[in-house]
Short mmCIF file of C-alpha atoms in Angstrom, two decimals:
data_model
loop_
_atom_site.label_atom_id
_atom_site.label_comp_id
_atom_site.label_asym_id
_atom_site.label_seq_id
_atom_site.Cartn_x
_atom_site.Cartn_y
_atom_site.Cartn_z
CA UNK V 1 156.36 316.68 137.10
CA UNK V 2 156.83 319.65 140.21
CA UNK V 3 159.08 322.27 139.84
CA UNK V 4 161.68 320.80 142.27
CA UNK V 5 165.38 320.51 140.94
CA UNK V 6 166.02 318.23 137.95
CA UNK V 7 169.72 317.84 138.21
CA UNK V 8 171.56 315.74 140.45
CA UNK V 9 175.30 315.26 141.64
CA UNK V 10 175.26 311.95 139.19
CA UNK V 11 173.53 314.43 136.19
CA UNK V 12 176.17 317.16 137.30
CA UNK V 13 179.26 314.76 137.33
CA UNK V 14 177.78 313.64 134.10
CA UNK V 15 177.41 317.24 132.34
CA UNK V 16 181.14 317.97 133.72
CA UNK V 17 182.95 314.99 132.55
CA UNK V 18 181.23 315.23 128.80
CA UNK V 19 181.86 319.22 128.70
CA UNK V 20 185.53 318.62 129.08
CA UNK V 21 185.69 315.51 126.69
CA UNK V 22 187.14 316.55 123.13
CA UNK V 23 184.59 315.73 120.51
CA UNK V 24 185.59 318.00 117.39
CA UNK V 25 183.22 317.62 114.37
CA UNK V 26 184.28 314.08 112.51
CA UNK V 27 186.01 313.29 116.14
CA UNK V 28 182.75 312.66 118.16
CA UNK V 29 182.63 308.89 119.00
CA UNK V 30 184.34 309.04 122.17
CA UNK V 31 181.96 311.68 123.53
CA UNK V 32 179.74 309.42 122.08
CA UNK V 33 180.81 306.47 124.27
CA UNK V 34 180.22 308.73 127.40
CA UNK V 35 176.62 309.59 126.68
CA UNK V 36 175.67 305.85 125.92
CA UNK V 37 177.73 304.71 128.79
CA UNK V 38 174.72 307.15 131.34
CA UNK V 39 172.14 306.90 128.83
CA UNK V 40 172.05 302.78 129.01
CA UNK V 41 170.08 302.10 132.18
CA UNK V 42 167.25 303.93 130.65
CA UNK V 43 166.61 302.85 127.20
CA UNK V 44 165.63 299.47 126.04
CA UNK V 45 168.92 299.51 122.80
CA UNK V 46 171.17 301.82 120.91
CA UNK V 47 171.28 302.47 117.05
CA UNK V 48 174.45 303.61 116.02
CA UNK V 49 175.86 305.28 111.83
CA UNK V 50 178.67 304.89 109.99
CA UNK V 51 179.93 308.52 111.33
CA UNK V 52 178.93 308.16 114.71
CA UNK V 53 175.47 309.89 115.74
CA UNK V 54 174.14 307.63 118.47
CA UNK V 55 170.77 307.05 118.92
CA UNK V 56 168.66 305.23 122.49
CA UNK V 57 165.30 304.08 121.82
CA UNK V 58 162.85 302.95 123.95
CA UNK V 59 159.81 300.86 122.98
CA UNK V 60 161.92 299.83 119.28
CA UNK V 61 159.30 297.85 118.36
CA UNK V 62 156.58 300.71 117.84
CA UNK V 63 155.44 301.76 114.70
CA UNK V 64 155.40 306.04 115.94
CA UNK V 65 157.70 307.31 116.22
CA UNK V 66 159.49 310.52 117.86
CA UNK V 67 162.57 312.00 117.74
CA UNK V 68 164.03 313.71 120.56
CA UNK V 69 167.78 315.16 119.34
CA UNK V 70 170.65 317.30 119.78
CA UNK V 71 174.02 317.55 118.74
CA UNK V 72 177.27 316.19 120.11
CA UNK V 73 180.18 318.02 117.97
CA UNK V 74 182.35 321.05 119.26
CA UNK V 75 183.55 323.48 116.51
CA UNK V 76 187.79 323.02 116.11
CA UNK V 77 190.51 324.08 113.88
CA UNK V 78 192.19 321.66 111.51
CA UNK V 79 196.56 322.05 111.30
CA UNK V 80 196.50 323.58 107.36
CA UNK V 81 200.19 324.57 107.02
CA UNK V 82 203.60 324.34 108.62
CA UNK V 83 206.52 326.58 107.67
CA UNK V 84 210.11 325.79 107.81
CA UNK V 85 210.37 327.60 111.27
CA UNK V 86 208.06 325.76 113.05
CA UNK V 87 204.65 327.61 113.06
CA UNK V 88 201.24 326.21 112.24
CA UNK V 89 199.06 327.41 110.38
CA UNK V 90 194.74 326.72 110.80
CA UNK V 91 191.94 326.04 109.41
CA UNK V 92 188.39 326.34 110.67
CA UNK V 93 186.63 323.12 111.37
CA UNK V 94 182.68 324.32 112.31
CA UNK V 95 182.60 327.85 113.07
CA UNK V 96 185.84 328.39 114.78
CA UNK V 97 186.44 331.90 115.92
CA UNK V 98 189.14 333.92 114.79
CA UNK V 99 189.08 336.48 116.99
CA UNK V 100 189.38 334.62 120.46
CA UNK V 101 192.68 332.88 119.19
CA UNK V 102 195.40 335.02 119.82
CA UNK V 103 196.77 333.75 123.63
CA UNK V 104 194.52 330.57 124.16
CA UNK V 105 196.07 326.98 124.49
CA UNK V 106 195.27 324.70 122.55
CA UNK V 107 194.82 320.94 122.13
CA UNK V 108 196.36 319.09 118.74
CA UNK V 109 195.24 315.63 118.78
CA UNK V 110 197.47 312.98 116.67
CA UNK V 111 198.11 309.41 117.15
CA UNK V 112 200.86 309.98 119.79
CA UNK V 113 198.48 311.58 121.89
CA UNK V 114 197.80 315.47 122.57
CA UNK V 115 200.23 318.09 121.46
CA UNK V 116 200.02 321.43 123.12
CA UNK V 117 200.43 324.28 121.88
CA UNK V 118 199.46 328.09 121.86
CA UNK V 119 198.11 331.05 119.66
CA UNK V 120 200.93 333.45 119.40
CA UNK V 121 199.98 337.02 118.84
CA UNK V 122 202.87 340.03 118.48
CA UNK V 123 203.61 342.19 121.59
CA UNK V 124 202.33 345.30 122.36
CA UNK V 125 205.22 346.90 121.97
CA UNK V 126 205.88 345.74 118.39
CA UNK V 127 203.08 346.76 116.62
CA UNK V 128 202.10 350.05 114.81
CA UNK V 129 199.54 351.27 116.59
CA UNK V 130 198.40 353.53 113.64
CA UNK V 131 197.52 350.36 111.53
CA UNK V 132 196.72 347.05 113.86
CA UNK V 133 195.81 344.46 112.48
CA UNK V 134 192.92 342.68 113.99
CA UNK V 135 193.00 338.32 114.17
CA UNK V 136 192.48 336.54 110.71
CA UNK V 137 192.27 333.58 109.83
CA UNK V 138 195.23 333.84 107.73
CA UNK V 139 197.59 335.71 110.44
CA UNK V 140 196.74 333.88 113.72
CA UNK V 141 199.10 330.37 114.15
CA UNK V 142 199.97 327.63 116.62
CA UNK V 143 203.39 327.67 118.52
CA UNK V 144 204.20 324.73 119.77
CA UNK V 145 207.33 325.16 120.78
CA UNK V 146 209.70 323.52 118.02
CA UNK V 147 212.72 324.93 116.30
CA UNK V 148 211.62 324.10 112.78
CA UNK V 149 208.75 322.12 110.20
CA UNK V 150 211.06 318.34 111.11
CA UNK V 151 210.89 318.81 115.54
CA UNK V 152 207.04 319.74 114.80
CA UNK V 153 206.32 317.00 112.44
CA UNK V 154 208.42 314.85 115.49
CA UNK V 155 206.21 315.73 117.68
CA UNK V 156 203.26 313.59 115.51
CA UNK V 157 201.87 316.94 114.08
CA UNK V 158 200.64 317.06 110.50
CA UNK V 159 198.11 318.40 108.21
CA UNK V 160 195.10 317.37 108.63
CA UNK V 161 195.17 316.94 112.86
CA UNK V 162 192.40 318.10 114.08
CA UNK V 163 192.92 321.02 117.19
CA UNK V 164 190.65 322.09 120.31
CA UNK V 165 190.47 324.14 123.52
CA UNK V 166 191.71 322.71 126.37
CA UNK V 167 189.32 325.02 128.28
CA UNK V 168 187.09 322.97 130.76
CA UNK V 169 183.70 323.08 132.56
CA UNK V 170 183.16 326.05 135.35
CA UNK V 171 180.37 327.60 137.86
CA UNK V 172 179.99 330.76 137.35
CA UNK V 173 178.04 332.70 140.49
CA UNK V 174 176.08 329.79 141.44
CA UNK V 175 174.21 329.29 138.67
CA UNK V 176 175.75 329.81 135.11
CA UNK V 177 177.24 326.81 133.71
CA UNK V 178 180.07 328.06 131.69
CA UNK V 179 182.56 325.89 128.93
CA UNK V 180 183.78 325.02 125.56
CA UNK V 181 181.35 323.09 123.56
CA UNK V 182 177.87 323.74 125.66
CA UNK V 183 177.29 324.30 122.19
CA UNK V 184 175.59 321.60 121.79
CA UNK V 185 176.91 318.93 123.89
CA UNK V 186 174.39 320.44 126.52
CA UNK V 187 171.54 319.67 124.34
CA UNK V 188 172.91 315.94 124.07
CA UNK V 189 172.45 316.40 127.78
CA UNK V 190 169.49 317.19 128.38
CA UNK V 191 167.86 314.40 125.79
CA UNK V 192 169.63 312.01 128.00
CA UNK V 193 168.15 313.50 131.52
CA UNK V 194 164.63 313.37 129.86
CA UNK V 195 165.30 309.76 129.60
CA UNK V 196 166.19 309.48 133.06
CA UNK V 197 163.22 310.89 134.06
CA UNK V 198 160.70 309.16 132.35
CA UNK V 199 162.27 306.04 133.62
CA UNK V 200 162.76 307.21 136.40
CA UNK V 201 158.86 308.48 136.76
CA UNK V 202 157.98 304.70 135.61
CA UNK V 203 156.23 306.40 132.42
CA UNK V 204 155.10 304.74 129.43
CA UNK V 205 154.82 305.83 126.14
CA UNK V 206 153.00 304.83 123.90
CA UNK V 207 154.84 305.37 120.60
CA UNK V 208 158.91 304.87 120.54
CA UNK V 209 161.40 307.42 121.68
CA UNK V 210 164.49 307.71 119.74
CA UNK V 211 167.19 309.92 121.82
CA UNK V 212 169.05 310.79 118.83
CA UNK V 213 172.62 312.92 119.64
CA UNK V 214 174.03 313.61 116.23
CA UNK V 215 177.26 314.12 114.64
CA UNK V 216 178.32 316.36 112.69
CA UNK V 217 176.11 319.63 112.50
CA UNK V 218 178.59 322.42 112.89
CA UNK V 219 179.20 321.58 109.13
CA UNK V 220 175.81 321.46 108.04
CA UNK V 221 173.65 319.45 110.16
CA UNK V 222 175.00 316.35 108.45
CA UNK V 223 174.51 313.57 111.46
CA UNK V 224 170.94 315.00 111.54
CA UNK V 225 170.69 314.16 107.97
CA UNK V 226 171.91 310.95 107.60
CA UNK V 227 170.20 309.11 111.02
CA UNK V 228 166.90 310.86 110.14
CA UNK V 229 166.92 308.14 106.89
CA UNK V 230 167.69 305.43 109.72
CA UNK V 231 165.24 306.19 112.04
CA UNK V 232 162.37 307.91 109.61
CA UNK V 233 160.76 309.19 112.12
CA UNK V 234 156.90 310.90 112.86
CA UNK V 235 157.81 313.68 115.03
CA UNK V 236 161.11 315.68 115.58
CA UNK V 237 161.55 317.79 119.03
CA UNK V 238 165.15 319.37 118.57
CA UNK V 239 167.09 321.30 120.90
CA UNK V 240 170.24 323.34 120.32
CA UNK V 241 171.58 326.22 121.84
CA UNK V 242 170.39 330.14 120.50
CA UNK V 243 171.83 333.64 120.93
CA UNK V 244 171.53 335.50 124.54
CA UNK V 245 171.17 338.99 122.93
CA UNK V 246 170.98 340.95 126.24
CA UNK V 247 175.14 341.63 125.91
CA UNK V 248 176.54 344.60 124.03
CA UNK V 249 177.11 344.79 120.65
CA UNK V 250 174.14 342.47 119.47
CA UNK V 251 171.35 344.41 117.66
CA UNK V 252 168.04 343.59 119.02
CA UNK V 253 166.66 344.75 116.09
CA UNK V 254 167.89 341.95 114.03
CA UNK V 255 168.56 339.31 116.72
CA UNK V 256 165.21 339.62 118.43
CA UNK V 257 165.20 339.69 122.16
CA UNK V 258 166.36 336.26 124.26
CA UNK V 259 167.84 336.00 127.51
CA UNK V 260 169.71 333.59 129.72
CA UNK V 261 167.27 332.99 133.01
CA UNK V 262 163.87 333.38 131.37
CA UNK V 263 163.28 330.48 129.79
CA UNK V 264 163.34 327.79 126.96
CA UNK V 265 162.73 329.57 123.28
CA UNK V 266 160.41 328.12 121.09
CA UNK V 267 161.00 328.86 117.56
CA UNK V 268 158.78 329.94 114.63
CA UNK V 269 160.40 329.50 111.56
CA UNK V 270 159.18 327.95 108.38
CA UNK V 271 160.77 324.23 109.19
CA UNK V 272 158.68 324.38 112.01
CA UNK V 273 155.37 322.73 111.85
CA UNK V 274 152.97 324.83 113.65
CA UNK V 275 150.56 322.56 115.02
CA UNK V 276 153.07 320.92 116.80
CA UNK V 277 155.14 324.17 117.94
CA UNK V 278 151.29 325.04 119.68
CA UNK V 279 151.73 321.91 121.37
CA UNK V 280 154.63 322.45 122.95
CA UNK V 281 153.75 325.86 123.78
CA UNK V 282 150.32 324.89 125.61
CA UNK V 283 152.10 322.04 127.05
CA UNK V 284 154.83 324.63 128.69
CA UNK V 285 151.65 326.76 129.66
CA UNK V 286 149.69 324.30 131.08
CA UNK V 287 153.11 323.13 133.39
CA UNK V 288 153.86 326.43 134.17
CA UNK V 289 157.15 326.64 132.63
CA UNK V 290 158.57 330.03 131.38
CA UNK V 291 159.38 330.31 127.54
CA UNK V 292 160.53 333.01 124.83
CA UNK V 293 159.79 333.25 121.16
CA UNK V 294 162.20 333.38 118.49
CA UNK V 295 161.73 333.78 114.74
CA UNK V 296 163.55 332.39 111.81
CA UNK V 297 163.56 334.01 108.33
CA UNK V 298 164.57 331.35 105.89
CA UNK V 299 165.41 328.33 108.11
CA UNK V 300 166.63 327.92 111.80
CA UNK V 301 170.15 326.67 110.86
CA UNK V 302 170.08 323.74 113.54
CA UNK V 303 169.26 320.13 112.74
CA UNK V 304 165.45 320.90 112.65
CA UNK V 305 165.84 321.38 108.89
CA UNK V 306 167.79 318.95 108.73
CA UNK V 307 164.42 316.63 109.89
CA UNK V 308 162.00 318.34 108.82
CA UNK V 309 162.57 318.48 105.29
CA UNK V 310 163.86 313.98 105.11
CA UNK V 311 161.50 311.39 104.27
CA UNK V 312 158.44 313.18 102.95
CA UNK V 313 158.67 315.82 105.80
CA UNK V 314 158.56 314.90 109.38
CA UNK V 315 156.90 317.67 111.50
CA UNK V 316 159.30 319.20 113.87
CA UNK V 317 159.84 321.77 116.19
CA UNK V 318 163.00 323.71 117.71
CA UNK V 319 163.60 324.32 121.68
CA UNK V 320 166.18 326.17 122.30
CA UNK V 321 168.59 327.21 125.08
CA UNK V 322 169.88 330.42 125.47
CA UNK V 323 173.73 330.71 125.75
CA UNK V 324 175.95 333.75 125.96
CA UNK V 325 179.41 334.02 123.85
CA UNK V 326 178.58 331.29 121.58
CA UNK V 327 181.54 329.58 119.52
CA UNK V 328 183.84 330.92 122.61
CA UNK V 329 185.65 329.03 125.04
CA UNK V 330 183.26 330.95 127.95
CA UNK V 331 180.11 329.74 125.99
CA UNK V 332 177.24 330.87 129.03
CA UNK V 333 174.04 329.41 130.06
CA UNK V 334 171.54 329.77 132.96
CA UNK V 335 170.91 326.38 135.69
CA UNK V 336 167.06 327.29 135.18
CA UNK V 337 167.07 327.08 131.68
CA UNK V 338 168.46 323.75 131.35
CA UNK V 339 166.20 322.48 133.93
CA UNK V 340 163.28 323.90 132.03
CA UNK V 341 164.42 322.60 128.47
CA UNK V 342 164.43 319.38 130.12
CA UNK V 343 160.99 319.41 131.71
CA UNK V 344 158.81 320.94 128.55
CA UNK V 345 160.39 317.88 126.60
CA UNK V 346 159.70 315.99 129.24
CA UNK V 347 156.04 317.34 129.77
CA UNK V 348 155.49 317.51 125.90
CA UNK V 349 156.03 313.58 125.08
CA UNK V 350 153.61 313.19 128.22
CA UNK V 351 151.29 315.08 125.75
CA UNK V 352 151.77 313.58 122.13
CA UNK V 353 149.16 310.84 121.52
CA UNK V 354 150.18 307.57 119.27
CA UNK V 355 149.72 308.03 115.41
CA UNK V 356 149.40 312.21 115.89
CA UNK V 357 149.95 313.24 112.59
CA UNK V 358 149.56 317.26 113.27
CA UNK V 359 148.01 317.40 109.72
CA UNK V 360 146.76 320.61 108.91
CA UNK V 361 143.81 319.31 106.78
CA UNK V 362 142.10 317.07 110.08
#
């Protein structure tokens, strides 16, 4: 496949409209229902769990098979406590951020529909200036306007509601894509345009391709771990998002060097198996398309170890794309890089032969 563009208006309108769709870890189905709604016209059925990871195949019948996957959650805060004057208090569903809360809106979703609300934070002029107190997570809390614990608990608002960012999808100079839950809604995304493509490139594989976007992994890559029993699958190509660490205050030293623009990053970590991480790599070579390294110490902390280590072990690999701000509501990444995440998956099932098993000992 050339180098031209990969998105389209339709793949745009697409990324847009799922960006801005709530889909809070435990919460995902209706984001769900969006990506099998564009995903249909190019897979042959859908598999679907008990929590909600969704999965298109093509070719069901084949014995190979290969995973293609990325996640579909958004981190979120969970309504922990209301006092007697009206105040909520959170707690962290995924890795929520305590210290971009003061002053953002927020979303609190309850069976009488969305609540808004907003982070309150003390004035300027009210606090000692010779002991402030930074955010934490036990002195941010939710305003939502009510007088007292009975108007909020009027409004539909109890413990246990689940709360997001209102914050939706925006261009940033051209050619960053910038919103809430990129994290890993794009990779969800971009599985779904590299089914597009190969259908609409009339290819044919010859083992089956399960586009798996799981639920549940800002908790501990439990959608990962559940559908991999489903599916038990031969291969696993993951993609999730990884640390630009170009922007101040990140030590390259222990964060490596990545950076939004230059490419997809291909992981080495010990949950990657390396025969098929080579693969990719000479596949990304051979096509021309720009790539960065990244190492793992003990694991990669995305739903690759979630795979690699089910059903015997299932060799896997990790492409990542690079994001700025991650687990903000300005979460960053670079046109190019999507574009090229989506054509070295693309490229590298072109490349994987039926019944591969990337043993070391052949």
């Amino acid at each position: 496949m050339s180098a031209k563009k990969i998105l389209t208006k339709k793949s745009m309108d697409f990324l847009e409209k799922y960006l801005n769709n709530a889909a809070p870890t435990g919460y995902e189905w209706e984001g769900q229902k969006l990506w099998m709604d564009y995903l249909k016209p190019y897979v042959d059925t859908f598999i679907t769990d008990t929590y909600g990871t969704a999965v298109g195949v093509i070719n069901p019948e084949a014995k190979y098979k290969v995973v293609i996957e990325g996640h579909s959650d958004e981190i979120s805060w969970y309504v922990n406590y209301i006092t007697d004057d009206g105040l909520i208090y959170v707690i962290r569903n995924g890795g929520s951020d305590h210290q971009i809360a003061p002053s953002k809106w927020v979303n609190i979703h309850t069976k009488k529909g969305i609540v808004k609300g907003i982070f309150g934070w003390p004035a300027i002029h009210t606090r000692d200036s010779s002991k402030e107190e930074p955010p934490k997570l036990d002195n941010i809390f939710i305003d939502v306007g009510a007088k007292d614990k009975a108007e909020v608990e009027k409004l539909g608002v109890h413990v246990g509601c689940v709360i997001t960012y209102p914050d939706t999808f925006q261009v940033l100079n051209g050619n960053k894509f910038v919103c809430r839950a990129i994290d890993n809604r794009v990779g969800g995304f971009m599985i779904a345009e590299v089914a597009r493509l190969l259908h609409e490139n009339k290819k044919k594989l010859p083992f089956g391709l399960y586009i798996t976007n799981a639920v549940q992994e800002e908790i501990g890559l439990r959608g990962a771990e559940m559908i991999t029993q489903t599916i038990k699958p031969n291969i696993a190509i993951v993609t999730d998002v990884c640390h630009d660490t170009t922007t101040p205050m990140i030590e390259k030293k222990k964060q490596g060097h990545t950076l939004i623009g230059a490419g997809p990053v291909i992981s080495y970590a010990p949950a990657v198996q390396n025969k098929l991480r080579e693969r990719i790599i000479e596949t990304a070579e051979t096509n021309q398309i720009p790539f960065q390294r990244m190492a793992a110490s003990r694991y990669t902390g995305t739903d690759t170890d979630a795979f690699a280590y089910s059903n015997g072990g299932v060799a896997s690999v990790l492409i990542s794309l690079p994001l700025r701000y991650m687990h903000t509501t300005v979460e960053t990444v670079h046109r190019d890089d999507v574009e090229n995440v989506i054509r070295l998956i693309y490229e590298s099932l072109l490349n994987i032969k039926d019944g591969e098993t990337f043993s070391y000992f052949e």
